[in-house]
PDB file of C-alpha atoms in Angstrom:
ATOM      1  CA  MET A   1      16.101  15.750  -5.767  1.00 50.00           C
ATOM      2  CA  GLU A   2      12.849  17.615  -5.292  1.00 65.00           C
ATOM      3  CA  HIS A   3      11.321  17.355  -1.849  1.00 74.00           C
ATOM      4  CA  HIS A   4       8.427  19.310  -0.411  1.00 76.00           C
ATOM      5  CA  PRO A   5       7.824  18.461   3.252  1.00 82.00           C
ATOM      6  CA  SER A   6       4.223  18.459   4.377  1.00 84.00           C
ATOM      7  CA  LEU A   7       2.867  21.362   6.379  1.00 86.00           C
ATOM      8  CA  LEU A   8       2.381  18.985   9.306  1.00 88.00           C
ATOM      9  CA  ALA A   9       6.103  18.162   9.339  1.00 89.00           C
ATOM     10  CA  GLN A  10       6.980  21.857   9.122  1.00 89.00           C
ATOM     11  CA  TRP A  11       4.546  22.718  11.910  1.00 91.00           C
ATOM     12  CA  LEU A  12       5.888  19.982  14.201  1.00 91.00           C
ATOM     13  CA  THR A  13       9.417  21.144  13.459  1.00 91.00           C
ATOM     14  CA  GLN A  14       8.496  24.601  14.717  1.00 92.00           C
ATOM     15  CA  ILE A  15       6.578  23.334  17.751  1.00 93.00           C
ATOM     16  CA  LEU A  16       9.301  20.883  18.815  1.00 91.00           C
ATOM     17  CA  HIS A  17      12.145  23.301  17.932  1.00 90.00           C
ATOM     18  CA  LEU A  18      13.898  20.679  15.860  1.00 90.00           C
ATOM     19  CA  ALA A  19      17.224  21.607  14.326  1.00 91.00           C
ATOM     20  CA  ARG A  20      17.423  21.924  10.552  1.00 90.00           C
ATOM     21  CA  HIS A  21      20.484  20.956   8.562  1.00 88.00           C
ATOM     22  CA  ALA A  22      21.393  19.963   5.030  1.00 88.00           C
ATOM     23  CA  TRP A  23      21.157  16.310   4.052  1.00 87.00           C
ATOM     24  CA  PRO A  24      23.972  15.407   1.598  1.00 85.00           C
ATOM     25  CA  GLY A  25      22.635  14.666  -1.869  1.00 79.00           C
ATOM     26  CA  PHE A  26      19.041  15.360  -0.871  1.00 82.00           C
ATOM     27  CA  ALA A  27      16.675  18.252  -1.657  1.00 76.00           C
ATOM     28  CA  HIS A  28      19.481  20.282  -3.235  1.00 79.00           C
ATOM     29  CA  GLY A  29      21.054  20.823   0.175  1.00 78.00           C
ATOM     30  CA  GLU A  30      17.988  22.535   1.621  1.00 86.00           C
ATOM     31  CA  PRO A  31      18.115  22.540   5.445  1.00 89.00           C
ATOM     32  CA  LEU A  32      15.487  20.176   6.818  1.00 91.00           C
ATOM     33  CA  SER A  33      14.636  18.729  10.190  1.00 91.00           C
ATOM     34  CA  VAL A  34      14.468  14.983  10.663  1.00 91.00           C
ATOM     35  CA  LEU A  35      10.654  15.147  10.467  1.00 90.00           C
ATOM     36  CA  GLU A  36      10.772  17.167   7.253  1.00 89.00           C
ATOM     37  CA  ARG A  37      13.325  14.788   5.773  1.00 90.00           C
ATOM     38  CA  TYR A  38      11.303  11.697   6.629  1.00 91.00           C
ATOM     39  CA  ASP A  39       7.810  13.158   6.478  1.00 91.00           C
ATOM     40  CA  HIS A  40       6.664  10.174   4.377  1.00 90.00           C
ATOM     41  CA  LEU A  41       7.281   7.958   7.410  1.00 92.00           C
ATOM     42  CA  LEU A  42       5.439  10.440   9.603  1.00 92.00           C
ATOM     43  CA  ASN A  43       2.420  10.385   7.310  1.00 92.00           C
ATOM     44  CA  ALA A  44       2.547   6.587   6.968  1.00 93.00           C
ATOM     45  CA  LEU A  45       2.614   6.217  10.755  1.00 94.00           C
ATOM     46  CA  LEU A  46      -0.250   8.673  11.103  1.00 93.00           C
ATOM     47  CA  ALA A  47      -2.288   6.766   8.481  1.00 92.00           C
ATOM     48  CA  ALA A  48      -1.692   3.502  10.342  1.00 93.00           C
ATOM     49  CA  LEU A  49      -2.747   5.077  13.647  1.00 94.00           C
ATOM     50  CA  VAL A  50      -5.888   6.572  12.088  1.00 92.00           C
ATOM     51  CA  ALA A  51      -6.832   3.195  10.600  1.00 91.00           C
ATOM     52  CA  MET A  52      -6.270   1.469  13.943  1.00 92.00           C
ATOM     53  CA  ALA A  53      -8.244   4.090  15.839  1.00 93.00           C
ATOM     54  CA  ILE A  54     -11.247   3.984  13.498  1.00 92.00           C
ATOM     55  CA  THR A  55     -11.380   0.193  13.321  1.00 91.00           C
ATOM     56  CA  THR A  56     -11.083  -0.034  17.120  1.00 92.00           C
ATOM     57  CA  LEU A  57     -13.906   2.479  17.479  1.00 91.00           C
ATOM     58  CA  VAL A  58     -16.120   0.489  15.109  1.00 90.00           C
ATOM     59  CA  ARG A  59     -15.345  -2.783  16.875  1.00 88.00           C
ATOM     60  CA  LYS A  60     -16.153  -1.397  20.315  1.00 89.00           C
ATOM     61  CA  ASN A  61     -19.470   0.017  19.124  1.00 85.00           C
ATOM     62  CA  LEU A  62     -20.813  -2.885  17.077  1.00 84.00           C
ATOM     63  CA  SER A  63     -24.600  -2.883  16.976  1.00 85.00           C
ATOM     64  CA  ARG A  64     -27.378  -4.970  15.465  1.00 84.00           C
ATOM     65  CA  ILE A  65     -28.635  -1.732  13.955  1.00 83.00           C
ATOM     66  CA  PRO A  66     -25.402  -0.404  12.412  1.00 83.00           C
ATOM     67  CA  GLY A  67     -24.639   3.262  12.211  1.00 85.00           C
ATOM     68  CA  PRO A  68     -23.124   4.926   9.133  1.00 87.00           C
ATOM     69  CA  LEU A  69     -19.516   4.145  10.080  1.00 87.00           C
ATOM     70  CA  GLN A  70     -20.272   0.501  10.846  1.00 89.00           C
ATOM     71  CA  GLN A  71     -22.147   0.167   7.559  1.00 90.00           C
ATOM     72  CA  VAL A  72     -19.147   1.528   5.674  1.00 90.00           C
ATOM     73  CA  PHE A  73     -16.792  -0.931   7.335  1.00 90.00           C
ATOM     74  CA  GLU A  74     -19.172  -3.828   6.851  1.00 90.00           C
ATOM     75  CA  GLY A  75     -19.216  -2.936   3.170  1.00 91.00           C
ATOM     76  CA  VAL A  76     -15.409  -2.873   3.101  1.00 90.00           C
ATOM     77  CA  VAL A  77     -15.199  -6.280   4.786  1.00 91.00           C
ATOM     78  CA  GLU A  78     -17.752  -7.760   2.371  1.00 93.00           C
ATOM     79  CA  TRP A  79     -15.846  -6.302  -0.565  1.00 92.00           C
ATOM     80  CA  VAL A  80     -12.536  -7.792   0.601  1.00 93.00           C
ATOM     81  CA  GLN A  81     -14.224 -11.118   1.389  1.00 93.00           C
ATOM     82  CA  GLY A  82     -15.733 -11.215  -2.080  1.00 92.00           C
ATOM     83  CA  MET A  83     -12.389 -10.429  -3.700  1.00 93.00           C
ATOM     84  CA  ILE A  84     -10.644 -13.170  -1.751  1.00 93.00           C
ATOM     85  CA  GLY A  85     -13.460 -15.675  -2.301  1.00 91.00           C
ATOM     86  CA  ASP A  86     -13.415 -15.100  -6.059  1.00 91.00           C
ATOM     87  CA  ASN A  87      -9.686 -15.824  -6.279  1.00 91.00           C
ATOM     88  CA  ILE A  88      -8.829 -18.278  -3.497  1.00 89.00           C
ATOM     89  CA  ALA A  89     -10.835 -21.479  -3.526  1.00 81.00           C
ATOM     90  CA  HIS A  90     -10.041 -22.930  -0.100  1.00 81.00           C
ATOM     91  CA  HIS A  91      -9.887 -21.255   3.308  1.00 84.00           C
ATOM     92  CA  GLY A  92      -9.655 -17.761   1.892  1.00 84.00           C
ATOM     93  CA  GLU A  93     -11.081 -16.284   5.091  1.00 89.00           C
ATOM     94  CA  ARG A  94      -7.785 -16.867   6.891  1.00 92.00           C
ATOM     95  CA  TYR A  95      -6.176 -14.175   4.722  1.00 94.00           C
ATOM     96  CA  LEU A  96      -8.870 -11.551   5.327  1.00 94.00           C
ATOM     97  CA  PRO A  97      -7.141  -9.757   8.256  1.00 93.00           C
ATOM     98  CA  PHE A  98      -3.927  -9.189   6.327  1.00 95.00           C
ATOM     99  CA  ILE A  99      -5.538  -8.173   3.037  1.00 95.00           C
ATOM    100  CA  GLY A 100      -8.009  -5.905   4.827  1.00 94.00           C
ATOM    101  CA  THR A 101      -5.217  -4.267   6.829  1.00 94.00           C
ATOM    102  CA  MET A 102      -3.170  -3.571   3.705  1.00 95.00           C
ATOM    103  CA  ALA A 103      -6.222  -2.151   1.925  1.00 94.00           C
ATOM    104  CA  LEU A 104      -6.982   0.241   4.799  1.00 94.00           C
ATOM    105  CA  PHE A 105      -3.338   1.275   5.130  1.00 94.00           C
ATOM    106  CA  VAL A 106      -3.037   2.090   1.432  1.00 95.00           C
ATOM    107  CA  PHE A 107      -6.409   3.849   1.324  1.00 94.00           C
ATOM    108  CA  PHE A 108      -5.755   6.137   4.294  1.00 93.00           C
ATOM    109  CA  ASN A 109      -2.325   7.003   2.920  1.00 92.00           C
ATOM    110  CA  ASN A 110      -3.898   7.876  -0.436  1.00 91.00           C
ATOM    111  CA  LEU A 111      -6.600   9.873   1.343  1.00 88.00           C
ATOM    112  CA  PHE A 112      -4.046  12.083   3.078  1.00 85.00           C
ATOM    113  CA  GLY A 113      -3.357  13.745  -0.257  1.00 78.00           C
ATOM    114  CA  LEU A 114      -6.780  15.415   0.048  1.00 80.00           C
ATOM    115  CA  ILE A 115      -6.247  16.791   3.558  1.00 81.00           C
ATOM    116  CA  PRO A 116      -4.591  20.220   3.822  1.00 76.00           C
ATOM    117  CA  GLY A 117      -1.289  20.030   5.631  1.00 77.00           C
ATOM    118  CA  LEU A 118      -0.687  16.372   4.884  1.00 83.00           C
ATOM    119  CA  SER A 119       0.779  14.481   1.967  1.00 85.00           C
ATOM    120  CA  PRO A 120       0.158  10.887   0.851  1.00 89.00           C
ATOM    121  CA  ALA A 121       2.926   8.616   2.087  1.00 91.00           C
ATOM    122  CA  THR A 122       2.226   6.437  -0.945  1.00 92.00           C
ATOM    123  CA  SER A 123       3.631   9.213  -3.134  1.00 90.00           C
ATOM    124  CA  ASN A 124       7.042   8.133  -1.807  1.00 91.00           C
ATOM    125  CA  TRP A 125       8.512   4.955  -3.270  1.00 93.00           C
ATOM    126  CA  ASN A 126      10.046   3.928   0.059  1.00 93.00           C
ATOM    127  CA  VAL A 127       6.560   3.453   1.509  1.00 95.00           C
ATOM    128  CA  THR A 128       5.067   1.611  -1.470  1.00 96.00           C
ATOM    129  CA  LEU A 129       8.192  -0.549  -1.730  1.00 96.00           C
ATOM    130  CA  GLY A 130       7.868  -1.454   1.938  1.00 95.00           C
ATOM    131  CA  ALA A 131       4.207  -2.381   1.444  1.00 96.00           C
ATOM    132  CA  ALA A 132       5.044  -4.474  -1.630  1.00 96.00           C
ATOM    133  CA  LEU A 133       7.832  -6.269   0.252  1.00 97.00           C
ATOM    134  CA  VAL A 134       5.462  -7.121   3.093  1.00 97.00           C
ATOM    135  CA  VAL A 135       2.966  -8.549   0.599  1.00 97.00           C
ATOM    136  CA  PHE A 136       5.781 -10.444  -1.167  1.00 97.00           C
ATOM    137  CA  ALA A 137       6.988 -12.008   2.082  1.00 97.00           C
ATOM    138  CA  TYR A 138       3.425 -12.846   3.134  1.00 97.00           C
ATOM    139  CA  TYR A 139       2.307 -14.739   0.059  1.00 95.00           C
ATOM    140  CA  ASN A 140       5.600 -16.608  -0.327  1.00 95.00           C
ATOM    141  CA  PHE A 141       5.464 -17.638   3.330  1.00 96.00           C
ATOM    142  CA  HIS A 142       1.915 -18.920   2.984  1.00 94.00           C
ATOM    143  CA  GLY A 143       2.775 -20.620  -0.306  1.00 92.00           C
ATOM    144  CA  MET A 144       5.546 -22.582   1.425  1.00 93.00           C
ATOM    145  CA  LYS A 145       3.305 -23.266   4.418  1.00 92.00           C
ATOM    146  CA  GLU A 146       0.440 -24.509   2.266  1.00 90.00           C
ATOM    147  CA  GLN A 147       2.423 -26.637  -0.199  1.00 87.00           C
ATOM    148  CA  GLY A 148       5.647 -27.390   1.582  1.00 89.00           C
ATOM    149  CA  PHE A 149       9.018 -25.739   1.007  1.00 90.00           C
ATOM    150  CA  GLY A 150      10.294 -28.106  -1.683  1.00 88.00           C
ATOM    151  CA  LYS A 151       7.078 -28.369  -3.688  1.00 89.00           C
ATOM    152  CA  TYR A 152       6.523 -24.619  -3.626  1.00 88.00           C
ATOM    153  CA  TRP A 153       9.909 -23.741  -5.080  1.00 89.00           C
ATOM    154  CA  ALA A 154       9.975 -26.768  -7.394  1.00 87.00           C
ATOM    155  CA  HIS A 155       7.041 -25.445  -9.423  1.00 83.00           C
ATOM    156  CA  PHE A 156       9.248 -22.527 -10.525  1.00 86.00           C
ATOM    157  CA  ALA A 157      11.394 -25.052 -12.399  1.00 82.00           C
ATOM    158  CA  GLY A 158       8.632 -25.748 -14.924  1.00 75.00           C
ATOM    159  CA  PRO A 159       7.032 -29.018 -16.004  1.00 75.00           C
ATOM    160  CA  ILE A 160      10.033 -30.333 -17.988  1.00 76.00           C
ATOM    161  CA  TRP A 161      13.022 -31.267 -15.838  1.00 72.00           C
ATOM    162  CA  TRP A 162      15.694 -30.701 -18.481  1.00 73.00           C
ATOM    163  CA  LEU A 163      14.525 -27.108 -18.924  1.00 73.00           C
ATOM    164  CA  MET A 164      15.012 -26.389 -15.228  1.00 77.00           C
ATOM    165  CA  PRO A 165      18.373 -24.536 -15.618  1.00 82.00           C
ATOM    166  CA  LEU A 166      16.628 -22.107 -17.962  1.00 83.00           C
ATOM    167  CA  MET A 167      13.159 -21.907 -16.437  1.00 87.00           C
ATOM    168  CA  PHE A 168      14.057 -21.573 -12.756  1.00 88.00           C
ATOM    169  CA  PRO A 169      16.129 -18.351 -13.056  1.00 90.00           C
ATOM    170  CA  LEU A 170      13.504 -16.810 -15.360  1.00 90.00           C
ATOM    171  CA  GLU A 171      10.663 -17.703 -13.012  1.00 90.00           C
ATOM    172  CA  ILE A 172      12.532 -16.307  -9.995  1.00 92.00           C
ATOM    173  CA  LEU A 173      13.296 -13.125 -11.928  1.00 93.00           C
ATOM    174  CA  GLY A 174       9.611 -12.816 -12.765  1.00 92.00           C
ATOM    175  CA  LEU A 175       8.726 -13.387  -9.111  1.00 93.00           C
ATOM    176  CA  LEU A 176      11.112 -10.675  -7.942  1.00 94.00           C
ATOM    177  CA  SER A 177       9.891  -8.268 -10.622  1.00 94.00           C
ATOM    178  CA  ARG A 178       6.493  -8.299  -8.938  1.00 95.00           C
ATOM    179  CA  ILE A 179       7.975  -6.244  -6.112  1.00 96.00           C
ATOM    180  CA  LEU A 180       8.914  -3.460  -8.518  1.00 94.00           C
ATOM    181  CA  SER A 181       5.684  -3.527 -10.494  1.00 94.00           C
ATOM    182  CA  HIS A 182       3.526  -3.682  -7.364  1.00 95.00           C
ATOM    183  CA  SER A 183       5.309  -0.792  -5.669  1.00 95.00           C
ATOM    184  CA  LEU A 184       6.006   1.424  -8.686  1.00 94.00           C
ATOM    185  CA  ARG A 185       2.432   1.264  -9.968  1.00 93.00           C
ATOM    186  CA  LEU A 186       1.024   2.671  -6.729  1.00 93.00           C
ATOM    187  CA  PHE A 187       3.854   5.158  -6.239  1.00 93.00           C
ATOM    188  CA  GLY A 188       3.753   6.494  -9.790  1.00 91.00           C
ATOM    189  CA  ASN A 189       0.000   6.977  -9.882  1.00 88.00           C
ATOM    190  CA  ILE A 190      -0.314   8.619  -6.459  1.00 89.00           C
ATOM    191  CA  ALA A 191       2.759  10.820  -6.912  1.00 86.00           C
ATOM    192  CA  GLY A 192       1.590  11.932 -10.348  1.00 83.00           C
ATOM    193  CA  GLU A 193      -1.939  12.673  -9.148  1.00 79.00           C
ATOM    194  CA  HIS A 194      -0.584  14.624  -6.159  1.00 74.00           C
ATOM    195  CA  VAL A 195       1.677  16.763  -8.354  1.00 74.00           C
ATOM    196  CA  VAL A 196      -1.060  17.470 -10.906  1.00 73.00           C
ATOM    197  CA  ALA A 197      -3.549  18.356  -8.175  1.00 69.00           C
ATOM    198  CA  GLY A 198      -1.023  20.728  -6.609  1.00 68.00           C
ATOM    199  CA  ILE A 199      -0.474  22.477  -9.939  1.00 68.00           C
ATOM    200  CA  PHE A 200      -4.200  22.971 -10.513  1.00 67.00           C
ATOM    201  CA  PHE A 201      -4.727  24.181  -6.950  1.00 68.00           C
ATOM    202  CA  GLY A 202      -2.016  26.759  -7.495  1.00 64.00           C
ATOM    203  CA  LEU A 203      -3.566  27.968 -10.747  1.00 66.00           C
ATOM    204  CA  MET A 204      -7.214  28.088  -9.668  1.00 64.00           C
ATOM    205  CA  PRO A 205      -7.435  27.789  -5.859  1.00 59.00           C
ATOM    206  CA  LEU A 206     -11.029  29.050  -5.663  1.00 56.00           C
ATOM    207  CA  LEU A 207     -12.730  26.962  -8.356  1.00 57.00           C
ATOM    208  CA  LEU A 208     -10.993  23.620  -8.570  1.00 58.00           C
ATOM    209  CA  PRO A 209     -10.499  22.289  -5.017  1.00 63.00           C
ATOM    210  CA  VAL A 210     -13.893  20.569  -4.592  1.00 68.00           C
ATOM    211  CA  PRO A 211     -14.038  18.706  -7.945  1.00 72.00           C
ATOM    212  CA  MET A 212     -10.338  17.882  -7.696  1.00 70.00           C
ATOM    213  CA  MET A 213     -10.870  16.456  -4.218  1.00 73.00           C
ATOM    214  CA  VAL A 214     -13.741  14.319  -5.503  1.00 77.00           C
ATOM    215  CA  LEU A 215     -11.541  13.056  -8.323  1.00 77.00           C
ATOM    216  CA  GLY A 216      -8.692  12.508  -5.858  1.00 77.00           C
ATOM    217  CA  LEU A 217     -10.936  10.414  -3.617  1.00 83.00           C
ATOM    218  CA  PHE A 218     -12.052   8.314  -6.587  1.00 86.00           C
ATOM    219  CA  PHE A 219      -8.459   7.956  -7.764  1.00 86.00           C
ATOM    220  CA  GLY A 220      -7.333   6.892  -4.288  1.00 88.00           C
ATOM    221  CA  LEU A 221     -10.065   4.248  -4.188  1.00 91.00           C
ATOM    222  CA  ILE A 222      -9.056   2.921  -7.604  1.00 93.00           C
ATOM    223  CA  GLN A 223      -5.394   2.644  -6.615  1.00 93.00           C
ATOM    224  CA  THR A 224      -6.354   0.917  -3.365  1.00 94.00           C
ATOM    225  CA  PHE A 225      -8.427  -1.568  -5.354  1.00 95.00           C
ATOM    226  CA  VAL A 226      -5.576  -2.261  -7.808  1.00 95.00           C
ATOM    227  CA  PHE A 227      -2.970  -2.753  -5.063  1.00 96.00           C
ATOM    228  CA  THR A 228      -5.299  -5.013  -3.064  1.00 96.00           C
ATOM    229  CA  MET A 229      -6.392  -7.029  -6.085  1.00 96.00           C
ATOM    230  CA  LEU A 230      -2.786  -7.680  -7.102  1.00 96.00           C
ATOM    231  CA  ALA A 231      -1.973  -8.797  -3.555  1.00 96.00           C
ATOM    232  CA  VAL A 232      -4.894 -11.252  -3.654  1.00 96.00           C
ATOM    233  CA  ILE A 233      -3.897 -12.559  -7.101  1.00 95.00           C
ATOM    234  CA  TYR A 234      -0.290 -13.122  -6.001  1.00 95.00           C
ATOM    235  CA  LEU A 235      -1.503 -14.851  -2.835  1.00 95.00           C
ATOM    236  CA  SER A 236      -3.910 -17.015  -4.826  1.00 93.00           C
ATOM    237  CA  GLY A 237      -1.134 -18.164  -7.136  1.00 90.00           C
ATOM    238  CA  ALA A 238       1.106 -18.994  -4.175  1.00 91.00           C
ATOM    239  CA  VAL A 239      -1.377 -21.083  -2.168  1.00 90.00           C
ATOM    240  CA  SER A 240      -3.137 -22.763  -5.077  1.00 83.00           C
ATOM    241  CA  HIS A 241      -2.441 -26.480  -5.494  1.00 67.00           C
ATOM    242  CA  GLU A 242      -3.501 -26.549  -9.123  1.00 58.00           C
ATOM    243  CA  HIS A 243      -0.524 -24.730 -10.580  1.00 47.00           C
TER     244      HIS A 243
END
């Protein structure tokens, strides 16, 4: 299994004098420290801390005449509000904190692919799978809360009662498949973009970095939008009373 620990993980390994050893069945037996082995968790934690720090800074410095950073975050909030409002008819504002948090977490993780020494945690399936599972648990919980446990799961049986033995397993399989599609889509796109960018940087390190970084930023925004939009659509389907 190919594994290239980020420079940050390597640097911290040296600073903290962490022991390196081979991990069975991983990275072709290459000796790695615990930080190098789990650098995707390190980068995910760092992305979460950066998001928390920036949002806390913006909140503490709110002004009637917003500065550039406040304007950016106001735009992000309006964008998420619009997305939720277009898909969830009633009380969509209650879901704004969760959807906004997931959007920021995914975006900052994607952004780390553009920063020397770091790597995007979303290029590791463990991270995107964890994010997809959190979204899955969230919208199913709110679906049961909004409609009631029995009514929520009963709609997976279909409109015709005698087709229930066939429809219910198929519907549940389709529900569970969302976890894979939601996580693999983000993982595959970010991992592929990161690998391609690394190849081009190696071939032409003096000419390509700036345009590739611009494209990487745009690509990270697109993938954040797709992940967030799917989360909102799944949530809308779960809490809607019309289905």
